[in-house]
mmCIF file of C-alpha atoms in Angstrom:
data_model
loop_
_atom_site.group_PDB
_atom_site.id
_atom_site.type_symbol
_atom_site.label_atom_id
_atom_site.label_comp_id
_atom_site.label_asym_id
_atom_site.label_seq_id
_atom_site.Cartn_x
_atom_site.Cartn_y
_atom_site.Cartn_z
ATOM 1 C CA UNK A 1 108.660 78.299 103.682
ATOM 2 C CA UNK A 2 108.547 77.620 100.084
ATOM 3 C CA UNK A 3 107.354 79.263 97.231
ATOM 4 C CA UNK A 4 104.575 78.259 95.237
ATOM 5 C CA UNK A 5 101.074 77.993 93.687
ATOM 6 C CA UNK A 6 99.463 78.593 97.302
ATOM 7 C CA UNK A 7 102.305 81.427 97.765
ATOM 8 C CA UNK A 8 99.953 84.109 99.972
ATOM 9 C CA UNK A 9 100.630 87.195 101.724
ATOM 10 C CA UNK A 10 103.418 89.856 100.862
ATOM 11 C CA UNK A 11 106.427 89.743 98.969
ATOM 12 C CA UNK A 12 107.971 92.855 99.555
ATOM 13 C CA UNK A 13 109.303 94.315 96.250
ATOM 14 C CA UNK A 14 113.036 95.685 97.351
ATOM 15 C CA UNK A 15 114.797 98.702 96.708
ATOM 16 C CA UNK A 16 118.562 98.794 95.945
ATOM 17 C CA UNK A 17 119.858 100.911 98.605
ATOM 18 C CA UNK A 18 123.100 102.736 97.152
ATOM 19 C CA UNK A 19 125.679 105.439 98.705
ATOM 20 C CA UNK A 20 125.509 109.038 97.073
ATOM 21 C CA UNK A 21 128.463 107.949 94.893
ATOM 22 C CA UNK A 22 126.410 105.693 93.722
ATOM 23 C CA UNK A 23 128.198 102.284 94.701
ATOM 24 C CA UNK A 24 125.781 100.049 96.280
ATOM 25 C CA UNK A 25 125.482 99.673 100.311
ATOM 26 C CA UNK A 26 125.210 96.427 101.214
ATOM 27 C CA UNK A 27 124.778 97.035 105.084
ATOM 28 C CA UNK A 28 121.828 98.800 104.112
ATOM 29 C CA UNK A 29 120.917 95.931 102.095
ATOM 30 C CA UNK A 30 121.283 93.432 104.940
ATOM 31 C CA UNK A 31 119.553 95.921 107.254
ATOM 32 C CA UNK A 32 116.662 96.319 104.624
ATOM 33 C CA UNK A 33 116.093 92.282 104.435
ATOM 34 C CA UNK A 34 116.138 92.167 107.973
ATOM 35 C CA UNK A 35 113.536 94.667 107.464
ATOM 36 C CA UNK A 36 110.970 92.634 105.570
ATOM 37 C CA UNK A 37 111.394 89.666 107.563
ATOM 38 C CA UNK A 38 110.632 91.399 110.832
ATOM 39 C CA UNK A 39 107.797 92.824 109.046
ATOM 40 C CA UNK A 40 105.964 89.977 108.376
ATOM 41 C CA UNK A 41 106.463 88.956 104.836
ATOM 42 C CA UNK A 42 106.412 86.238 103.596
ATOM 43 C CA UNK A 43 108.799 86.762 100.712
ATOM 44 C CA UNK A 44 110.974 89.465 98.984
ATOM 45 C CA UNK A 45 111.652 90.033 95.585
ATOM 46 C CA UNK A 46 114.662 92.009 93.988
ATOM 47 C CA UNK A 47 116.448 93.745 91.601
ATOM 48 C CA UNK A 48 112.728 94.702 89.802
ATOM 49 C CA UNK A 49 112.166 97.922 87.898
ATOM 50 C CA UNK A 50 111.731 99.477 91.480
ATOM 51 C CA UNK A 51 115.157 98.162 92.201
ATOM 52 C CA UNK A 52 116.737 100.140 89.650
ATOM 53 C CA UNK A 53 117.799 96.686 88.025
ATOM 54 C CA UNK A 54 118.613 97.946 84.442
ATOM 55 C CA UNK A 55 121.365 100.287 86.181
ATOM 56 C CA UNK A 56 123.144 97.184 87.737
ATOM 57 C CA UNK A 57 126.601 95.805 85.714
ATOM 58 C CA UNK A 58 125.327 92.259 85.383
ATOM 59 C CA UNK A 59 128.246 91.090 88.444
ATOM 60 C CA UNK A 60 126.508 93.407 90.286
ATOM 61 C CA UNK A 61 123.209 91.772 90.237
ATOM 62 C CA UNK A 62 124.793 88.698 91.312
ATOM 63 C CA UNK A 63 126.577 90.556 94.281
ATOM 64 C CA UNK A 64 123.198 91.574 95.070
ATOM 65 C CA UNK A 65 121.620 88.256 95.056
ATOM 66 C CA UNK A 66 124.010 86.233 97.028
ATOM 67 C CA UNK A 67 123.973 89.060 99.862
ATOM 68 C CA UNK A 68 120.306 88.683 99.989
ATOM 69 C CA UNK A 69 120.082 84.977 99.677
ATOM 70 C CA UNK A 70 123.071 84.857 102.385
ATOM 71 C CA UNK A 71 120.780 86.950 105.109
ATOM 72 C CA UNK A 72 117.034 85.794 104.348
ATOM 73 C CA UNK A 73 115.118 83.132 105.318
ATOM 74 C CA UNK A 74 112.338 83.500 103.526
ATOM 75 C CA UNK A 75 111.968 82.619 99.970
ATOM 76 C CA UNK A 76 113.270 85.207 97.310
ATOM 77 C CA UNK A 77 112.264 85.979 93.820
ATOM 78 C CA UNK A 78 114.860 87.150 91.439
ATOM 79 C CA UNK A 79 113.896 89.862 88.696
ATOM 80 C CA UNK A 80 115.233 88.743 85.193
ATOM 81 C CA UNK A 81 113.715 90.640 82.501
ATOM 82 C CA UNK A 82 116.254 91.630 80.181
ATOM 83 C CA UNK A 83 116.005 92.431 76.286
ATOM 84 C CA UNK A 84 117.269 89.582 75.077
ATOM 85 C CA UNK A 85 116.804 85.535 76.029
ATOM 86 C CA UNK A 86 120.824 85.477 76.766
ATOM 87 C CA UNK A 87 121.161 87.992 79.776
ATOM 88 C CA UNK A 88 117.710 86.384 80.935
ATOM 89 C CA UNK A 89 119.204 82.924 80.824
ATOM 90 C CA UNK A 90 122.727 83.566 82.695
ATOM 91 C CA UNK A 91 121.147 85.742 85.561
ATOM 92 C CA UNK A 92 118.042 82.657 86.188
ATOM 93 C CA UNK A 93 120.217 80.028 86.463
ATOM 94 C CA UNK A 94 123.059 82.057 88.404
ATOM 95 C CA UNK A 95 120.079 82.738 90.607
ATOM 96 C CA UNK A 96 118.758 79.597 91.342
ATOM 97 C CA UNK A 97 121.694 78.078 91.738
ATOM 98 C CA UNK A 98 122.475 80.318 94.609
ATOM 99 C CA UNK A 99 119.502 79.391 96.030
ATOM 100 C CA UNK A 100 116.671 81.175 94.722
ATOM 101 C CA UNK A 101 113.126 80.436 95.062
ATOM 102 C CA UNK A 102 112.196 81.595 91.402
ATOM 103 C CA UNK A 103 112.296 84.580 88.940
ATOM 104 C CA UNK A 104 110.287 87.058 87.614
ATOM 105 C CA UNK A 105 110.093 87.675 83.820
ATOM 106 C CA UNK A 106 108.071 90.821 82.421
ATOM 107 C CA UNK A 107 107.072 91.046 79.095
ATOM 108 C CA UNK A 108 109.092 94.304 76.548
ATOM 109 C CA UNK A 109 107.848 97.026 75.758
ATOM 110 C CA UNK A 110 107.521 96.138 72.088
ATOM 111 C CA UNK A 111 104.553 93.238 72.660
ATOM 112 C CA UNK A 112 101.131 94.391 70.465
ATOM 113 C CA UNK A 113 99.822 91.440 69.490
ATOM 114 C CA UNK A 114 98.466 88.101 71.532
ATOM 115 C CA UNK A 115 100.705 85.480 69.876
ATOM 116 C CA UNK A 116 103.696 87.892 70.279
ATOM 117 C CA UNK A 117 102.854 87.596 74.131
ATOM 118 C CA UNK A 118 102.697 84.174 74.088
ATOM 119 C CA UNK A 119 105.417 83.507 71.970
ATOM 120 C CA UNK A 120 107.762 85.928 74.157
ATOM 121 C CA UNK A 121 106.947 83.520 77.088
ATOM 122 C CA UNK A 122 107.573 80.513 74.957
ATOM 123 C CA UNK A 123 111.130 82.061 74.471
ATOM 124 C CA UNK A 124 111.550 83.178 77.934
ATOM 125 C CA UNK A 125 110.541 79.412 79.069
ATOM 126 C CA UNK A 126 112.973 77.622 76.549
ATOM 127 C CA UNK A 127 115.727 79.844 77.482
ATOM 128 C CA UNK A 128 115.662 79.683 81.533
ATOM 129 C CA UNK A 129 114.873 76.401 81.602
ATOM 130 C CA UNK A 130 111.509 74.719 82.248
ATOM 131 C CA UNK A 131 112.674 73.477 85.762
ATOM 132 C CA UNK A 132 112.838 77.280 86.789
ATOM 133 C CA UNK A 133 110.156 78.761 88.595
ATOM 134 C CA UNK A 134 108.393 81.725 87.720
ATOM 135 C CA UNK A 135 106.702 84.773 88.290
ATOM 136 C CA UNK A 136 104.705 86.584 85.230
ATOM 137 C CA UNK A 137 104.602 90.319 85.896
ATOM 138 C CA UNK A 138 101.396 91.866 84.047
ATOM 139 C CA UNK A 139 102.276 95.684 84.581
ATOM 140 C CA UNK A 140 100.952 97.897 81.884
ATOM 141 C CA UNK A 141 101.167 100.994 83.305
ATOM 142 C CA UNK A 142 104.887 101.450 82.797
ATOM 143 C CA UNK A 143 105.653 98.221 80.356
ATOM 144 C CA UNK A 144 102.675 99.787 77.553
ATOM 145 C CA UNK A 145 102.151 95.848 76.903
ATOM 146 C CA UNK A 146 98.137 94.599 77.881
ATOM 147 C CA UNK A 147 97.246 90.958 78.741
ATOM 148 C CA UNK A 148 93.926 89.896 78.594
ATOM 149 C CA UNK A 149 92.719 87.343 81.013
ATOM 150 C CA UNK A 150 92.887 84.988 77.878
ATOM 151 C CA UNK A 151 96.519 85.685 77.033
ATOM 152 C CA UNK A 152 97.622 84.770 80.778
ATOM 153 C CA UNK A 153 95.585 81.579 81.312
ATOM 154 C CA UNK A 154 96.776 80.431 77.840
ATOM 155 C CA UNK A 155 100.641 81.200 79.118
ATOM 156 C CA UNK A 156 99.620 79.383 82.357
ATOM 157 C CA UNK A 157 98.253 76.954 80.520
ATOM 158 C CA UNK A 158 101.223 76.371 78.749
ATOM 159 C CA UNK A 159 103.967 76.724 81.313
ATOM 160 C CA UNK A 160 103.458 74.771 83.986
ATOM 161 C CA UNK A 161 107.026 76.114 85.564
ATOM 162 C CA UNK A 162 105.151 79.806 85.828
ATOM 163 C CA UNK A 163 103.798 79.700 89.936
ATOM 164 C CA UNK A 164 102.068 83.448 90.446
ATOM 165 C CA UNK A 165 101.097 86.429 88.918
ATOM 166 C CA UNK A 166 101.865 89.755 90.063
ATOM 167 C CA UNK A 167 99.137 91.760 88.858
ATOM 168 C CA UNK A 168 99.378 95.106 88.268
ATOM 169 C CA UNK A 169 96.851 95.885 85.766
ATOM 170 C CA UNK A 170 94.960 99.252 86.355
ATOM 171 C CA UNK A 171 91.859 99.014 86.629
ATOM 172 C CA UNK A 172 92.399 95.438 87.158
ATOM 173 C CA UNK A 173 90.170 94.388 89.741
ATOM 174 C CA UNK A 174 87.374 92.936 87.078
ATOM 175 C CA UNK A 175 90.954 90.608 85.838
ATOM 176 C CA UNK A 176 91.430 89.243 89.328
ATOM 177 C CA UNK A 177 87.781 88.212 89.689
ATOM 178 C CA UNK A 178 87.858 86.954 85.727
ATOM 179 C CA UNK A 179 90.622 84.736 86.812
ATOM 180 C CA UNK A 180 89.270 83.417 89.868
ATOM 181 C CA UNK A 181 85.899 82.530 88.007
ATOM 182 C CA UNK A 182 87.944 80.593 85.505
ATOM 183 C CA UNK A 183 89.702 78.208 87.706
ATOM 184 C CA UNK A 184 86.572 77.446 89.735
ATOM 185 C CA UNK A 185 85.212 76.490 86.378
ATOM 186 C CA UNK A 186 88.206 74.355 85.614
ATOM 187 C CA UNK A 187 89.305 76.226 82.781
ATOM 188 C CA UNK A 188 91.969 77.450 84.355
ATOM 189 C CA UNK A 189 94.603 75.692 86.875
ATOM 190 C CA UNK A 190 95.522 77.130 90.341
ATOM 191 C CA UNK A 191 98.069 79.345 90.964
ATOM 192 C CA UNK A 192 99.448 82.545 93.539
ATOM 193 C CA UNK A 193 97.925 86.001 92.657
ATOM 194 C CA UNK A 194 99.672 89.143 94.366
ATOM 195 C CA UNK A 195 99.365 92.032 93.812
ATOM 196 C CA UNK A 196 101.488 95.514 93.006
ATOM 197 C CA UNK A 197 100.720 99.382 92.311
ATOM 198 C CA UNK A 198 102.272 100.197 95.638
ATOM 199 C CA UNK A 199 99.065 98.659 97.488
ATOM 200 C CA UNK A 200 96.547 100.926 95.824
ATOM 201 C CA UNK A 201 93.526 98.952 95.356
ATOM 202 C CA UNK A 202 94.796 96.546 98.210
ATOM 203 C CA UNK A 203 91.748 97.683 100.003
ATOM 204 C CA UNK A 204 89.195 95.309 97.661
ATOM 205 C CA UNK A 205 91.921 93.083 96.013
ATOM 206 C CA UNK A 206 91.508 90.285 98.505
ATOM 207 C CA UNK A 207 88.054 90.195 98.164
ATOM 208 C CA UNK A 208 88.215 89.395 94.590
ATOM 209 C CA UNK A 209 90.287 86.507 94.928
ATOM 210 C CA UNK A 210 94.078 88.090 95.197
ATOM 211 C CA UNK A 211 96.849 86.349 97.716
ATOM 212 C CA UNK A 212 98.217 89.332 99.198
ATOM 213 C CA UNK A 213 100.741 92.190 97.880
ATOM 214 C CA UNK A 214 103.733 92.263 95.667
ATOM 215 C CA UNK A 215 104.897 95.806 96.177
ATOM 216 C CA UNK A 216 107.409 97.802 98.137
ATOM 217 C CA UNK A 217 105.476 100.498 99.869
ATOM 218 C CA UNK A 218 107.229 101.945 102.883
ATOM 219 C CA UNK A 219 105.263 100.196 105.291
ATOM 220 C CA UNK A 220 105.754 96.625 104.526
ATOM 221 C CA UNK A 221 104.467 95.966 107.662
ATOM 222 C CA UNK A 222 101.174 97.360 107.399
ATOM 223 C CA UNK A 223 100.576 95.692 104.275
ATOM 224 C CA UNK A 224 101.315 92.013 105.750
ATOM 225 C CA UNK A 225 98.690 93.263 108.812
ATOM 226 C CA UNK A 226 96.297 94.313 106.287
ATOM 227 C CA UNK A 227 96.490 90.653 104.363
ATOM 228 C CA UNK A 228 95.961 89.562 107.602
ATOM 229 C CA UNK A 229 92.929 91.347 108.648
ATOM 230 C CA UNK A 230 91.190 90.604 105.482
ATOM 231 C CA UNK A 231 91.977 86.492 105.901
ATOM 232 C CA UNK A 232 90.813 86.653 109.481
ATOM 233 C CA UNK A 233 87.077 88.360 107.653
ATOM 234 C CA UNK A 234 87.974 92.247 109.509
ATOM 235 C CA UNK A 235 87.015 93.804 106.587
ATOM 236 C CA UNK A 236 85.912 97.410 108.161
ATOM 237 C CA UNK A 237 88.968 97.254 110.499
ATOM 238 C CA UNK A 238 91.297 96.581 107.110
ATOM 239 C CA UNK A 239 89.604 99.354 105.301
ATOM 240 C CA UNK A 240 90.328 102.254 108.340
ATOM 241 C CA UNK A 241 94.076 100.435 108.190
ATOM 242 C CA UNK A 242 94.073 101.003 104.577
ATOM 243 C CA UNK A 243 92.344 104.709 104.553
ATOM 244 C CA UNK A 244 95.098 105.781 107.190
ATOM 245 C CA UNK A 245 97.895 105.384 104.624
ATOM 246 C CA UNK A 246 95.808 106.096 101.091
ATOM 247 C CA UNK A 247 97.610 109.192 101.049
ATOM 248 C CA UNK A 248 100.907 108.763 101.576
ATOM 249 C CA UNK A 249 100.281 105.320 99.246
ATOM 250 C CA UNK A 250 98.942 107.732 96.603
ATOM 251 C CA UNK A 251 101.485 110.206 96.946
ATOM 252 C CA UNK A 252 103.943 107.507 96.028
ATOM 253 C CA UNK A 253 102.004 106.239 92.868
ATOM 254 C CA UNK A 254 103.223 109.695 90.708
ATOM 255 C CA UNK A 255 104.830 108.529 88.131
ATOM 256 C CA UNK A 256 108.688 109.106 88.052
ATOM 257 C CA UNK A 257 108.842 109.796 91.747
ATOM 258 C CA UNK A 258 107.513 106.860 92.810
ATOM 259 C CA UNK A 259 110.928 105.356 93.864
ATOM 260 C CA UNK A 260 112.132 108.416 95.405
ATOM 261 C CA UNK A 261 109.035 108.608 97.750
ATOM 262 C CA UNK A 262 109.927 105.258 98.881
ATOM 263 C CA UNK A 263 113.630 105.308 99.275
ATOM 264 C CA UNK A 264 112.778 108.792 101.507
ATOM 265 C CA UNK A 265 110.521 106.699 103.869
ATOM 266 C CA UNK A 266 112.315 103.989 104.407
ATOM 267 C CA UNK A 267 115.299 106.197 104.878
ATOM 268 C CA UNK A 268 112.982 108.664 107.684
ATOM 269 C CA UNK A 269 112.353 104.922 108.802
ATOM 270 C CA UNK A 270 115.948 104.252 109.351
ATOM 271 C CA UNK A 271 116.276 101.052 107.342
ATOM 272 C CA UNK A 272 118.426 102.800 104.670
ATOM 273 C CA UNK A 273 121.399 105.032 105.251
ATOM 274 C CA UNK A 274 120.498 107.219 102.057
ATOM 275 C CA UNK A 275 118.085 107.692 99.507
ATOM 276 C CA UNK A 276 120.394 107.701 96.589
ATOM 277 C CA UNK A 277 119.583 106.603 93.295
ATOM 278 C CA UNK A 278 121.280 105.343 90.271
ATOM 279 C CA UNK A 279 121.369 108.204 87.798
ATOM 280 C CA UNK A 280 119.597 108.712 85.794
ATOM 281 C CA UNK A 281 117.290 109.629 88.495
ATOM 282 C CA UNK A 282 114.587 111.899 90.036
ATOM 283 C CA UNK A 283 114.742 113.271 92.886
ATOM 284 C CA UNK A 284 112.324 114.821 95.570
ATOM 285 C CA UNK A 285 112.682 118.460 95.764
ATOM 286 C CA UNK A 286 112.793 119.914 99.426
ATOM 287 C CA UNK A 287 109.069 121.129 98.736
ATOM 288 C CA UNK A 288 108.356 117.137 98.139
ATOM 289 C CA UNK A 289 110.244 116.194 100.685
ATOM 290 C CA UNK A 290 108.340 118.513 103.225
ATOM 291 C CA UNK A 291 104.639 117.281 101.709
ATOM 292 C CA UNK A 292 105.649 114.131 101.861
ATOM 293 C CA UNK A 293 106.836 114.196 105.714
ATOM 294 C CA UNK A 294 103.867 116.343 106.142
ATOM 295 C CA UNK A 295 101.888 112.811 105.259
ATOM 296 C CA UNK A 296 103.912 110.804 107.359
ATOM 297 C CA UNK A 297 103.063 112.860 110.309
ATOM 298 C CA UNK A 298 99.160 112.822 110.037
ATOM 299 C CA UNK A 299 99.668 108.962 108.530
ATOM 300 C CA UNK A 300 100.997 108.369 112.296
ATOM 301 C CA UNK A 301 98.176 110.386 114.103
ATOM 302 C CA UNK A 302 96.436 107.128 113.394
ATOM 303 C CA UNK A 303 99.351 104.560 112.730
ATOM 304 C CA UNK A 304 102.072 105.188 115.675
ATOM 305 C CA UNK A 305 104.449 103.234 112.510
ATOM 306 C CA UNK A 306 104.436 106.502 110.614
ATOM 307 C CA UNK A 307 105.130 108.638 113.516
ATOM 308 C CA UNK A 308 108.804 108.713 113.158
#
């Protein structure tokens, strides 16, 4: 299984899974790639903002990409967005030489303008090497950085090496179909469009022209069986699948606890030993912890998954 242009279905975005020292656990890390595979994705990407990758020394990071690469069989993507070209460069080609499938490269938080989009991804390009595969991330939300549907086709355009976007642009569903339209006009040339936000608008996202999901809600498994109930046309039986777990999906979109909600599921889930952070960090409260249980429980009155 390769990745590519045609790249569809759901690349789950992993968590670091870490002790409450705050070393890192790699059983839980083998146990968690295990984890996605047996859930039906078709790829897994690490050491992204939801995998606490700024808080990683940068031998680390490596540690954390050969134990991945060492245990999956499907293709990984490797976040690299750093602040500078240097860090970006070392950690790519460490990557892929280990046997990545690609990288993912997010634009800074200082972007305003267009051309300093574009010429970011020039950089980015140059310095990782043309021959690298790629994954632009277009997450405003958290990054504060906006690309129209003209900035990305014109960095498509121009980098050939880039393969998929993960979209995560909210509202962003008028960007998918925008794209779409322009490569059926050949204005635009092909390539994989998943999609993030913890699977929030992953109810109508398929039907504008998006590949699947890019995102690491708890239930990686539901998401690939949602995919696949849209491809197979079961659009009112993907919708009650989707409307079983809005809440808990929703609960986990707050901003700041986000990761916390997740690590806390997939630790009630038993694929994590703890649901540790780096610190900084913030943590669910005991209240939060009991809502969010709460949702689990009437999440698996209709989904025996949840019912743990």
């Amino acid at each position: 299984m390769t990745f590519g242009t045609e790249s569809k279905g759901v690349y789950a975005i992993a968590t670091t899974p870490f002790f409450e020292d705050g070393s890192i656990d790699f059983n839980s890390i083998d146990k968690l790639t295990d984890f996605y595979q047996e859930s039906g994705c078709t790829g897994v990407t690490i050491l992204g903002i939801m995998g606490e990758a700024p808080k990683m020394e940068p031998e680390e990071s490596r540690a954390i990409v050969k134990r991945v690469l060492a245990r999956s069989k499907i293709p990984v993507i490797v976040g690299v967005s750093a602040p500078g070209y240097a860090a970006m460069r070392s950690l790519a080609r460490d990557s892929i030489e280990m046997g990545a499938a690609g990288v993912m490269i997010a634009p800074p938080p200082a972007m305003r303008t267009d051309d300093q989009i574009v010429n970011y991804f020039a950089g980015a390009v140059e310095a990782v090497g043309d021959d690298v595969p790629w994954v632009l991330q277009d997450y405003p939300l958290t990054l504060t950085v906006v690309m129209s549907p003209g900035v990305i086709a014109k960095i498509m355009t121009n980098h050939s090496s880039c393969l998929m976007l993960k979209h995560e642009d909210w509202p962003g569903l008028e960007k998918i179909s925008k794209l779409r339209s322009m490569q059926k006009t050949g204005e635009l040339r092909n390539f994989s469009i998943l999609c993030g936000n913890g699977g929030m608008f992953l109810d109508f996202e398929p039907e504008r022209g998006a590949d699947g999901a890019m995102t690491g809600y708890g239930f990686p498994d539901m998401l690939t069986e949602l995919v696949g109930l849209f491809a197979s046309g079961k659009r009112d039986e993907a919708h009650d699948l989707f409307d079983a777990h809005l809440p808990l999906i929703r609960y986990e979109q707050q901003l700041g606890v986000g990761l916390a909600v997740r690590k806390h599921v997939l630790k009630r889930r038993g694929v994590i030993a703890t649901d540790a952070q780096r610190k900084p960090a913030q943590m669910l409260s005991a209240t939060a912890k009991a809502e969010v249980d709460y949702l689990l429980a009437r999440v698996g009155k209709r989904d025996k998954r949840a019912a743990l």
